[in-house]
Amino acid sequence: MTRPKSQTAALMSSPEDIEAEFYEALQLADLERLMAVWADDDEVVCVHPGAGTRVIGAAAVRASFEAIFANGGVPVEPTQVHRVHSVGSAVHHLVEQLQIRTAEGAQTAWVLATNVYVKTAQGWRMVAHHASPGQLGEGPALPEPASTLH
Amino acid sequence: MTRPKSQTAALMSSPEDIEAEFYEALQLADLERLMAVWADDDEVVCVHPGAGTRVIGAAAVRASFEAIFANGGVPVEPTQVHRVHSVGSAVHHLVEQLQIRTAEGAQTAWVLATNVYVKTAQGWRMVAHHASPGQLGEGPALPEPASTLH
């Protein structure tokens, strides 16, 4: 269901509101609603999980989600949110639970996501979404110091 | 070279300063200097590239870098920084260039990193570092909409 932009904007009075909007828009493959979440800025950044590349700027972010939505909505549920709130900004870190199709059938995948929100003159907006694969099929991610690179 | 904390703090008057501190501390495996960059907060978050897990809270972040530094400094250079600055917060997105040893010899690896800084009473501090592997050996990451998950 696509809502008028004005109605959507009224729902963006906190980082929690805008985060809920983001995931609902993802689930519904609602591009307009999704892009209403993002700041209209040339420097916003999005990293899709496993892509190995980054997408910079609202126009490029829109194009990247348009391509994803060509396959329909994303069955994603945000879980285990950690928050660092300060004046005018909020960093949320969460574990996204995704249902994916694999050669072995449906599986649950875990994705680690950092979402950054900033309070603008228009209300709270997303300025960064960085997602990367979590451990597949092993349940929620747990702290672990091991790393290949750093 | 380890500097006194007071001297380090004086260098943290901007997001750029603190980012430079972060990467120098990584290169030098200087744990005290590295942790002086981070906010002393139970909710700060760090995702090391390829780990598939997240590390939450300053104490756990310290332990994770201590384990990494057991192998020495990290030969990392920050490049291609994009910035979203707002009142009291800054999001930097960059491509980290790493020299890594592989079975085929030394290679350059690219890591995508989102760094979030917040202005605290003590000056600018890092509250989030999310790093994930970029495309190996293919040069700087470029925008690309393709993605397996979303």
Short mmCIF file of C-alpha atoms in Angstrom, two decimals:
data_model
loop_
_atom_site.label_atom_id
_atom_site.label_comp_id
_atom_site.label_asym_id
_atom_site.label_seq_id
_atom_site.Cartn_x
_atom_site.Cartn_y
_atom_site.Cartn_z
CA MET A 1 0.00 0.00 0.00
CA THR A 2 1.45 3.32 -1.03
CA ARG A 3 0.63 6.24 1.22
CA PRO A 4 0.75 9.92 0.29
CA LYS A 5 4.12 11.45 1.07
CA SER A 6 2.62 13.94 3.50
CA GLN A 7 1.12 11.14 5.55
CA THR A 8 4.37 9.25 5.54
CA ALA A 9 6.30 12.33 6.67
CA ALA A 10 4.08 12.69 9.71
CA LEU A 11 5.24 9.25 10.79
CA MET A 12 8.88 10.26 10.82
CA SER A 13 9.03 12.05 14.13
CA SER A 14 11.66 9.75 15.64
CA PRO A 15 14.46 7.41 14.57
CA GLU A 16 12.24 4.48 15.55
CA ASP A 17 9.43 5.69 13.28
CA ILE A 18 11.67 6.12 10.31
CA GLU A 19 13.30 2.75 10.86
CA ALA A 20 9.90 1.08 10.92
CA GLU A 21 9.05 2.88 7.67
CA PHE A 22 12.27 1.68 6.07
CA TYR A 23 11.63 -1.99 6.80
CA GLU A 24 7.96 -1.86 5.89
CA ALA A 25 8.82 -0.25 2.57
CA LEU A 26 11.41 -2.98 1.97
CA GLN A 27 8.87 -5.70 2.73
CA LEU A 28 6.29 -4.11 0.43
CA ALA A 29 8.72 -3.16 -2.35
CA ASP A 30 7.32 0.37 -2.08
CA LEU A 31 9.98 2.50 -3.74
CA GLU A 32 8.38 5.90 -3.08
CA ARG A 33 7.86 5.16 0.57
CA LEU A 34 11.39 3.82 0.86
CA MET A 35 12.92 6.87 -0.74
CA ALA A 36 10.86 9.19 1.49
CA VAL A 37 12.85 7.69 4.35
CA TRP A 38 16.19 8.75 2.88
CA ALA A 39 17.66 12.23 3.06
CA ASP A 40 17.65 13.77 -0.41
CA ASP A 41 21.39 14.23 -0.45
CA ASP A 42 24.22 13.46 -2.85
CA GLU A 43 26.32 11.97 -0.06
CA VAL A 44 23.98 9.41 1.49
CA VAL A 45 25.46 5.93 1.28
CA CYS A 46 24.08 2.42 1.04
CA VAL A 47 25.94 -0.87 1.10
CA HIS A 48 23.84 -3.88 0.14
CA PRO A 49 24.89 -7.15 1.81
CA GLY A 50 27.46 -9.13 -0.11
CA ALA A 51 27.59 -6.66 -2.99
CA GLY A 52 31.17 -5.59 -2.33
CA THR A 53 30.33 -2.13 -3.61
CA ARG A 54 28.73 0.99 -2.23
CA VAL A 55 26.02 3.22 -3.62
CA ILE A 56 26.44 6.96 -3.11
CA GLY A 57 23.75 9.62 -3.44
CA ALA A 58 19.96 9.48 -3.28
CA ALA A 59 19.51 8.96 -7.03
CA ALA A 60 21.85 5.97 -7.11
CA VAL A 61 20.29 4.55 -3.95
CA ARG A 62 16.86 4.77 -5.61
CA ALA A 63 18.15 2.96 -8.70
CA SER A 64 19.67 0.20 -6.59
CA PHE A 65 16.43 -0.46 -4.70
CA GLU A 66 14.41 -0.26 -7.90
CA ALA A 67 16.53 -3.11 -9.25
CA ILE A 68 16.04 -5.11 -6.05
CA PHE A 69 12.28 -4.52 -6.03
CA ALA A 70 12.03 -5.90 -9.56
CA ASN A 71 12.09 -9.24 -7.73
CA GLY A 72 9.40 -8.15 -5.28
CA GLY A 73 9.52 -7.25 -1.61
CA VAL A 74 12.32 -8.25 0.71
CA PRO A 75 11.17 -10.63 3.50
CA VAL A 76 13.19 -8.90 6.20
CA GLU A 77 12.55 -8.43 9.91
CA PRO A 78 14.68 -6.09 12.01
CA THR A 79 15.78 -7.65 15.31
CA GLN A 80 18.17 -7.01 18.21
CA VAL A 81 18.46 -3.26 17.81
CA HIS A 82 21.24 -1.41 19.63
CA ARG A 83 21.02 2.37 19.69
CA VAL A 84 23.39 5.27 20.15
CA HIS A 85 21.28 8.42 20.26
CA SER A 86 22.67 11.92 20.47
CA VAL A 87 21.39 15.40 19.69
CA GLY A 88 20.14 15.32 16.13
CA SER A 89 21.49 11.93 15.19
CA ALA A 90 20.92 8.26 15.89
CA VAL A 91 22.90 5.16 15.07
CA HIS A 92 20.98 1.91 15.12
CA HIS A 93 22.71 -1.41 14.79
CA LEU A 94 20.57 -4.43 14.19
CA VAL A 95 20.41 -7.95 12.94
CA GLU A 96 18.14 -8.33 9.94
CA GLN A 97 16.44 -11.69 9.66
CA LEU A 98 15.81 -12.62 6.04
CA GLN A 99 14.02 -15.54 4.46
CA ILE A 100 15.96 -16.57 1.40
CA ARG A 101 15.62 -19.29 -1.19
CA THR A 102 18.63 -21.52 -1.66
CA ALA A 103 19.35 -24.75 -3.50
CA GLU A 104 18.53 -26.52 -0.23
CA GLY A 105 15.19 -24.74 0.13
CA ALA A 106 14.09 -21.82 2.27
CA GLN A 107 16.61 -20.65 4.83
CA THR A 108 16.95 -17.90 7.35
CA ALA A 109 19.83 -15.55 6.73
CA TRP A 110 21.21 -13.01 9.17
CA VAL A 111 22.43 -9.64 8.00
CA LEU A 112 24.25 -7.09 10.14
CA ALA A 113 23.06 -3.56 9.48
CA THR A 114 24.16 -0.14 10.66
CA ASN A 115 21.51 2.51 10.06
CA VAL A 116 22.27 6.18 10.62
CA TYR A 117 19.54 8.79 10.98
CA VAL A 118 19.86 12.54 11.13
CA LYS A 119 17.27 15.10 12.15
CA THR A 120 16.75 17.45 9.24
CA ALA A 121 14.43 20.42 8.75
CA GLN A 122 11.99 17.90 7.24
CA GLY A 123 12.22 15.47 10.16
CA TRP A 124 14.34 12.40 10.74
CA ARG A 125 15.94 10.92 7.66
CA MET A 126 18.22 7.98 6.91
CA VAL A 127 21.67 9.01 5.69
CA ALA A 128 23.46 5.66 5.75
CA HIS A 129 22.55 1.98 5.56
CA HIS A 130 25.45 -0.44 5.67
CA ALA A 131 24.52 -4.11 5.55
CA SER A 132 26.80 -7.13 5.41
CA PRO A 133 26.23 -10.86 5.70
CA GLY A 134 26.04 -12.38 9.16
CA GLN A 135 26.71 -15.99 9.92
CA LEU A 136 24.27 -18.05 7.88
CA GLY A 137 22.03 -20.45 9.71
CA GLU A 138 23.78 -20.04 13.01
CA GLY A 139 21.28 -17.82 14.69
CA PRO A 140 21.81 -14.31 15.96
CA ALA A 141 25.28 -12.90 15.62
CA LEU A 142 27.40 -12.94 18.74
CA PRO A 143 30.47 -10.87 19.53
CA GLU A 144 33.60 -12.59 18.29
CA PRO A 145 37.04 -11.05 17.83
CA ALA A 146 38.21 -13.28 14.97
CA SER A 147 38.67 -11.48 11.66
CA THR A 148 40.60 -12.03 8.47
CA LEU A 149 41.38 -8.45 7.67
CA HIS A 150 41.16 -6.31 10.79
CA MET B 1 54.65 5.62 19.36
CA THR B 2 52.15 5.94 22.17
CA ARG B 3 51.18 9.47 23.07
CA PRO B 4 49.73 10.62 26.38
CA LYS B 5 45.94 10.55 26.34
CA SER B 6 45.71 14.28 26.98
CA GLN B 7 47.77 15.01 23.89
CA THR B 8 45.71 12.63 21.81
CA ALA B 9 42.47 14.24 23.01
CA ALA B 10 43.65 17.63 21.82
CA LEU B 11 43.85 16.19 18.32
CA MET B 12 40.19 15.21 18.31
CA SER B 13 38.65 18.53 17.52
CA SER B 14 36.96 17.38 14.30
CA PRO B 15 35.69 14.19 12.66
CA GLU B 16 38.69 14.35 10.31
CA ASP B 17 41.12 14.47 13.22
CA ILE B 18 39.57 11.53 14.96
CA GLU B 19 39.42 9.49 11.78
CA ALA B 20 43.12 10.10 11.19
CA GLU B 21 43.79 8.97 14.76
CA PHE B 22 41.77 5.80 14.22
CA TYR B 23 43.72 4.71 11.15
CA GLU B 24 47.11 5.65 12.59
CA ALA B 25 46.34 3.64 15.70
CA LEU B 26 45.33 0.68 13.51
CA GLN B 27 48.56 0.92 11.53
CA LEU B 28 50.65 1.11 14.69
CA ALA B 29 48.66 -1.49 16.67
CA ASP B 30 48.38 1.12 19.42
CA LEU B 31 45.48 -0.13 21.50
CA GLU B 32 45.34 2.79 23.97
CA ARG B 33 45.37 5.35 21.19
CA LEU B 34 42.73 3.40 19.31
CA MET B 35 40.42 3.15 22.28
CA ALA B 36 40.81 6.88 23.01
CA VAL B 37 39.08 7.40 19.66
CA TRP B 38 35.99 5.46 20.70
CA ALA B 39 33.20 6.76 22.89
CA ASP B 40 33.28 4.99 26.25
CA ASP B 41 29.78 3.64 25.85
CA ASP B 42 28.11 0.26 26.20
CA GLU B 43 26.30 0.69 22.89
CA VAL B 44 29.12 1.50 20.48
CA VAL B 45 29.31 -1.06 17.71
CA CYS B 46 32.04 -2.51 15.54
CA VAL B 47 31.77 -4.95 12.65
CA HIS B 48 35.08 -6.34 11.44
CA PRO B 49 35.18 -7.23 7.73
CA GLY B 50 34.13 -10.76 6.94
CA ALA B 51 33.59 -11.68 10.58
CA GLY B 52 29.83 -12.14 10.23
CA THR B 53 29.37 -10.95 13.79
CA ARG B 54 29.21 -7.64 15.57
CA VAL B 55 30.95 -6.39 18.67
CA ILE B 56 28.92 -4.24 21.05
CA GLY B 57 30.24 -1.98 23.80
CA ALA B 58 33.61 -0.34 24.38
CA ALA B 59 35.01 -3.22 26.46
CA ALA B 60 34.22 -5.82 23.80
CA VAL B 61 35.54 -3.53 21.06
CA ARG B 62 38.81 -3.23 22.97
CA ALA B 63 39.08 -7.01 23.32
CA SER B 64 38.45 -7.50 19.60
CA PHE B 65 41.20 -5.07 18.58
CA GLU B 66 43.56 -6.51 21.17
CA ALA B 67 43.15 -9.88 19.46
CA ILE B 68 43.78 -8.32 16.05
CA PHE B 69 46.85 -6.43 17.25
CA ALA B 70 48.36 -9.68 18.51
CA ASN B 71 49.32 -10.08 14.85
CA GLY B 72 50.75 -6.56 14.64
CA GLY B 73 49.51 -3.39 12.99
CA VAL B 74 46.98 -3.36 10.20
CA PRO B 75 48.43 -2.03 6.91
CA VAL B 76 45.36 0.04 6.06
CA GLU B 77 44.97 3.31 4.19
CA PRO B 78 41.67 5.21 4.16
CA THR B 79 40.68 6.42 0.68
CA GLN B 80 37.69 7.90 -1.15
CA VAL B 81 35.94 9.42 1.83
CA HIS B 82 32.34 10.59 1.48
CA ARG B 83 30.95 12.68 4.31
CA VAL B 84 27.55 13.53 5.69
CA HIS B 85 28.06 16.12 8.40
CA SER B 86 25.31 17.51 10.60
CA VAL B 87 25.15 19.26 13.94
CA GLY B 88 27.02 17.11 16.41
CA SER B 89 27.45 14.06 14.19
CA ALA B 90 29.35 12.93 11.13
CA VAL B 91 29.05 9.88 8.93
CA HIS B 92 32.10 9.04 6.87
CA HIS B 93 32.04 6.35 4.26
CA LEU B 94 35.31 5.24 2.81
CA VAL B 95 37.18 2.54 1.02
CA GLU B 96 39.97 1.07 3.10
CA GLN B 97 42.95 -0.18 1.14
CA LEU B 98 44.64 -3.11 2.85
CA GLN B 99 47.78 -5.04 2.05
CA ILE B 100 47.11 -8.68 2.81
CA ARG B 101 49.09 -11.88 2.50
CA THR B 102 47.44 -14.63 0.50
CA ALA B 103 48.55 -17.97 -0.89
CA GLU B 104 49.33 -16.10 -4.12
CA GLY B 105 51.48 -13.53 -2.32
CA ALA B 106 50.78 -9.95 -1.26
CA GLN B 107 47.53 -8.50 -2.55
CA THR B 108 45.56 -5.34 -2.15
CA ALA B 109 42.13 -5.79 -0.60
CA TRP B 110 39.36 -3.21 -0.54
CA VAL B 111 37.13 -2.86 2.46
CA LEU B 112 34.01 -0.71 2.63
CA ALA B 113 33.71 1.13 5.93
CA THR B 114 31.08 3.31 7.52
CA ASN B 115 32.44 5.35 10.42
CA VAL B 116 30.11 7.36 12.63
CA TYR B 117 31.36 10.12 14.92
CA VAL B 118 29.46 12.03 17.55
CA LYS B 119 30.48 15.22 19.33
CA THR B 120 30.56 14.48 23.05
CA ALA B 121 31.45 16.61 26.05
CA GLN B 122 34.98 15.22 25.64
CA GLY B 123 35.21 16.03 21.93
CA TRP B 124 34.48 13.98 18.83
CA ARG B 125 34.32 10.24 19.35
CA MET B 126 33.70 7.20 17.17
CA VAL B 127 30.47 5.38 18.01
CA ALA B 128 30.28 2.95 15.08
CA HIS B 129 32.67 1.27 12.66
CA HIS B 130 31.08 -1.11 10.19
CA ALA B 131 33.47 -2.70 7.72
CA SER B 132 32.73 -5.32 5.07
CA PRO B 133 34.75 -6.80 2.23
CA GLY B 134 34.84 -4.91 -1.06
CA GLN B 135 35.60 -6.50 -4.37
CA LEU B 136 39.05 -8.06 -4.12
CA GLY B 137 41.67 -6.99 -6.61
CA GLU B 138 39.26 -5.05 -8.76
CA GLY B 139 40.24 -1.61 -7.63
CA PRO B 140 38.03 0.90 -5.89
CA ALA B 141 34.44 -0.07 -5.35
CA LEU B 142 31.93 1.39 -7.77
CA PRO B 143 28.20 1.80 -7.38
CA GLU B 144 26.40 -1.32 -8.53
CA PRO B 145 22.80 -2.28 -7.81
CA ALA B 146 23.27 -6.06 -7.90
CA SER B 147 22.81 -7.80 -4.57
CA THR B 148 22.01 -11.28 -3.36
CA LEU B 149 19.94 -10.37 -0.36
CA HIS B 150 18.55 -6.86 -0.67
#
